[in-house]
RNA sequence: GGCGCGGUGGCGGAAUUGGCAGACGCGCUAGGUUUAGGACCUAGUUCUCGUAUGAGAGUGAGAGUUCGAGUCUCUCCCGCGCCACCA
């Protein structure tokens, strides 16, 4: 028989809400902060992927509550952003209206799934009472020099008509609209995330996060250790400083390459040939992305020569656009014998190639030599080697990270200790020093768009740039604007908005008209939940102390180097400025795997393969939806939506429903009790490990066992309902009440499996490693007795006939007879 | 090219420390119940041979360690994700 899920689910959702049982308690018990990444409230409503992550948070919240934890599980809206603004451009409907409607829909949809949120803490990033504090954070960063303006080549998306952060450009395309991103030189606001590069990298080690996310962040931060070396320039007083990760190959440097933007070229432009000047002009016209796309490296000889600091030989200085001004010093030494890219470049332009070999006369590189001036090779413990021109191959080739790619007769001398020694000696010789570089760039946060928090800054002709005063926050978004993007912020339209008086001199001033990247909003929302209604502080200290950090954070891996990196940075910066008491926001992170459509593709409106959660809830019920999404496969893996498999879950819940008719005052079969108790044990362990799929299969097995029985005791069934409750809260609660229990299952303590110690064990019997049978016998029998019993098993005896087997016995588990 | 993750029946997936491979669910097959339907009940379902008890093969390929490998080691192939001229 099938139960009526609609009535039951609505009934309990209403009672939970009326009784406010999921309000965060204010008690002294140990806390648990369960958080899912808050959604962008899209006009299309909830995606089928949202409930997957949120159900995981809910299972943990319910589980932790019944283990005596004080649980905080809030929900809110990442409600600033482009889709609402684009909709406004098309229809003229104000984003605030669209957003409110979408939020109301989302809220109702989430409530229909039975997620135990504390809705009294709801926040919305586009609400002035929220973005007031986003602006407040910006001002604090500005005061500390962590928010600054600079003119730089930045990523411009022609589709979205705004600049983008590096993290928002994927393979040269806009992460949001897939337009080809171009480069523009603009004065923009940046946040100095690079100040925290080292801490962001080191902090990863202590986080309980998936390795893949840690690896992506590590990769993105991109730390390289090496040295900077100064090269004097012939007929010039300028020096050129290069960065290298392979200072041990300094002997092999046969030319320098500098970036077309390098200041050396500006200083000496009068002496440069027209060919060089043309090349610089051409490079300027190309974006960094176009330059990267070029298959072959190009370059021009500047005519200048550098002095090699070890050999005093003159080596040419080239300019090439594959050397980027934004990384390192914008200049490199080229060692074609030991670097693949330099090798290609040297081949193309017929530049000299010198390989480096270990000095056969100076194996002990650490010992100081008095004759250093004569034997500079002591510095590196290496000398110039002869390069074998005949086979046209260098003895060894390295890529940028010192990884050997073509091992010849020469071995890598680039060990950790070698590098340390080389660095020390270079420093002592006064030709360079140890240097660390990061790939990470500062976070560009200006956006030329309307639907975001205004940057709270005022420009005065006399007094310059000033932050808005705290008492004047929030700087509210004006309504009298045309949303149509022009490449300049729509806020520019609003006279009332941007014409202001200078706070210092009272003179003519204007407001900043750009808004902040919406990723700034989401970098701190987990803090606001702790003290949602506080009007005088971002968050009260006692709440921070009590609830931070987030104990469990569930969300998609696509935020690896976006939100998850920004939130870590803002947390660290805020801790330094106002003292949060934590350096990391999210203690444990779990990635929710993507749900793909039935056709295996990503779900999208344009493909027409989107599944609507409302329809699933209506047809199968919220409990079925929740459980199906948990049952589909390993939580972190991507899975394919299969409506037929959903039916299987519903069948199981129907069977559980029908089990309740078998309840009697009855002594259960110990075998049945054992199965239920084992299930309790397994479900508990598997929740802890995020293995919800196996939790559910274990509960299905127990249901199958219970179904074989003609009668079940109410006590045993109640234990089963309790472990079912986090997964199917409505059904479990309804059956709980129907089978003579009172109150909310949420208030019932989590059961501890009651398993009596086994007196018998089943031993697997193998002959020559092949399974041949098994035998059940008393625990702790001596090996000789086990052997005797095992040999007597019919199917085993057959294979042992006429042999004198040697036995390997794993006590209580397995016995293996070897006949050969 | 680098980094990370993965490859098990018709399908989604189990097998947590090396010890009965394929749990659980879908699908499929046969039978039952029903006017009918299936989100009902029963039995079966890795492949090959066999009516069957059973035997042999089998976890991307190949080697190795081990009494014993889906699991550990090495080499390779394939798929997915991220980064990619970062010196």
Coordinates of N, CA and C (backbone and C1' of nucleotides) in Angstrom, one line a residue, chain A residues 254-257 275 279 282 286 294-302 316-322 334 336 340-353, chain B residues 85:
Chain A
X254 N 72.8 32.3 -21.5 CA 73.5 32.9 -22.7 C 72.9 34.1 -23.3
X255 N 71.7 34.5 -22.7 CA 71.1 35.8 -23.1 C 70.0 36.1 -22.1
X256 N 69.6 37.3 -22.0 CA 68.4 37.7 -21.2 C 67.2 38.0 -22.1
X257 N 66.0 37.8 -21.5 CA 64.8 38.2 -22.2 C 64.0 39.1 -21.3
X275 N 63.0 48.4 -35.4 CA 62.5 47.1 -35.3 C 62.0 46.7 -33.9
X279 N 58.2 46.2 -32.5 CA 57.8 44.9 -31.7 C 57.1 45.3 -30.4
X282 N 53.6 46.4 -31.2 CA 52.7 45.3 -31.6 C 52.3 44.5 -30.3
X286 N 48.4 43.7 -28.5 CA 47.8 42.3 -28.2 C 47.5 42.2 -26.8
X294 N 49.5 32.5 -28.8 CA 50.4 32.4 -29.9 C 51.2 31.1 -29.8
X295 N 51.3 30.4 -30.9 CA 52.0 29.1 -30.8 C 53.5 29.2 -30.7
X296 N 54.0 30.1 -31.5 CA 55.5 30.2 -31.5 C 55.9 31.5 -30.8
X297 N 57.0 31.4 -30.1 CA 57.5 32.6 -29.4 C 58.2 33.5 -30.4
X298 N 58.0 34.8 -30.2 CA 58.7 35.7 -31.1 C 59.5 36.6 -30.2
X299 N 60.5 37.3 -30.8 CA 61.3 38.2 -30.0 C 62.3 39.0 -30.9
X300 N 62.9 40.0 -30.4 CA 63.8 40.8 -31.1 C 65.0 41.2 -30.2
X301 N 66.2 41.2 -30.8 CA 67.4 41.6 -30.1 C 67.4 43.1 -29.9
X302 N 67.5 43.5 -28.6 CA 67.5 45.0 -28.3 C 68.7 45.7 -28.7
X316 N 73.6 38.9 -25.1 CA 72.6 39.8 -25.6 C 71.3 39.9 -24.8
X317 N 70.7 41.0 -24.9 CA 69.4 41.2 -24.2 C 68.3 41.3 -25.3
X318 N 67.4 40.3 -25.2 CA 66.3 40.3 -26.1 C 65.0 40.8 -25.5
X319 N 64.0 41.2 -26.3 CA 62.7 41.5 -25.8 C 61.8 40.5 -26.5
X320 N 60.8 39.9 -25.7 CA 59.9 38.9 -26.2 C 58.6 39.0 -25.4
X321 N 57.5 38.8 -26.1 CA 56.2 39.0 -25.4 C 55.8 37.8 -24.6
X322 N 56.5 36.7 -24.6 CA 56.2 35.6 -23.8 C 56.7 35.8 -22.3
X334 N 68.0 33.4 -19.9 CA 67.7 32.2 -20.7 C 68.8 31.2 -20.6
X336 N 69.2 27.9 -22.4 CA 68.6 27.0 -23.4 C 69.0 25.6 -23.2
X340 N 63.2 24.0 -21.7 CA 62.6 23.7 -23.0 C 62.3 24.9 -23.8
X341 N 61.6 25.9 -23.1 CA 61.2 27.1 -23.8 C 62.4 27.9 -24.4
X342 N 63.4 28.0 -23.5 CA 64.6 28.8 -23.9 C 65.3 28.0 -25.0
X343 N 65.3 26.7 -25.0 CA 65.9 25.9 -26.0 C 65.2 26.2 -27.4
X344 N 63.9 26.2 -27.4 CA 63.2 26.5 -28.6 C 63.5 27.8 -29.2
X345 N 63.5 28.8 -28.3 CA 63.8 30.2 -28.6 C 65.2 30.3 -29.2
X346 N 66.2 29.7 -28.5 CA 67.6 29.7 -29.0 C 67.8 29.1 -30.3
X347 N 67.1 28.0 -30.5 CA 67.1 27.3 -31.8 C 66.6 28.2 -32.9
X348 N 65.5 28.8 -32.6 CA 64.8 29.7 -33.6 C 65.7 30.9 -34.0
X349 N 66.3 31.5 -33.1 CA 67.1 32.7 -33.3 C 68.6 32.5 -33.3
X350 N 69.0 31.2 -33.3 CA 70.4 30.9 -33.4 C 71.2 31.5 -32.3
X351 N 70.7 31.4 -31.1 CA 71.5 31.9 -29.9 C 72.3 30.8 -29.3
X352 N 73.4 31.3 -28.7 CA 74.3 30.2 -28.1 C 73.7 29.4 -27.0
X353 N 74.2 28.1 -26.9 CA 73.7 27.2 -26.0 C 74.9 26.6 -25.2
Chain B
rC85 P 50.1 30.3 -20.2 O5' 51.7 30.2 -20.2 C5' 52.4 28.9 -20.1 C4' 53.8 29.1 -20.6 C3' 54.6 30.2 -19.8 O3' 55.8 29.7 -19.5 C1' 54.7 30.4 -22.2

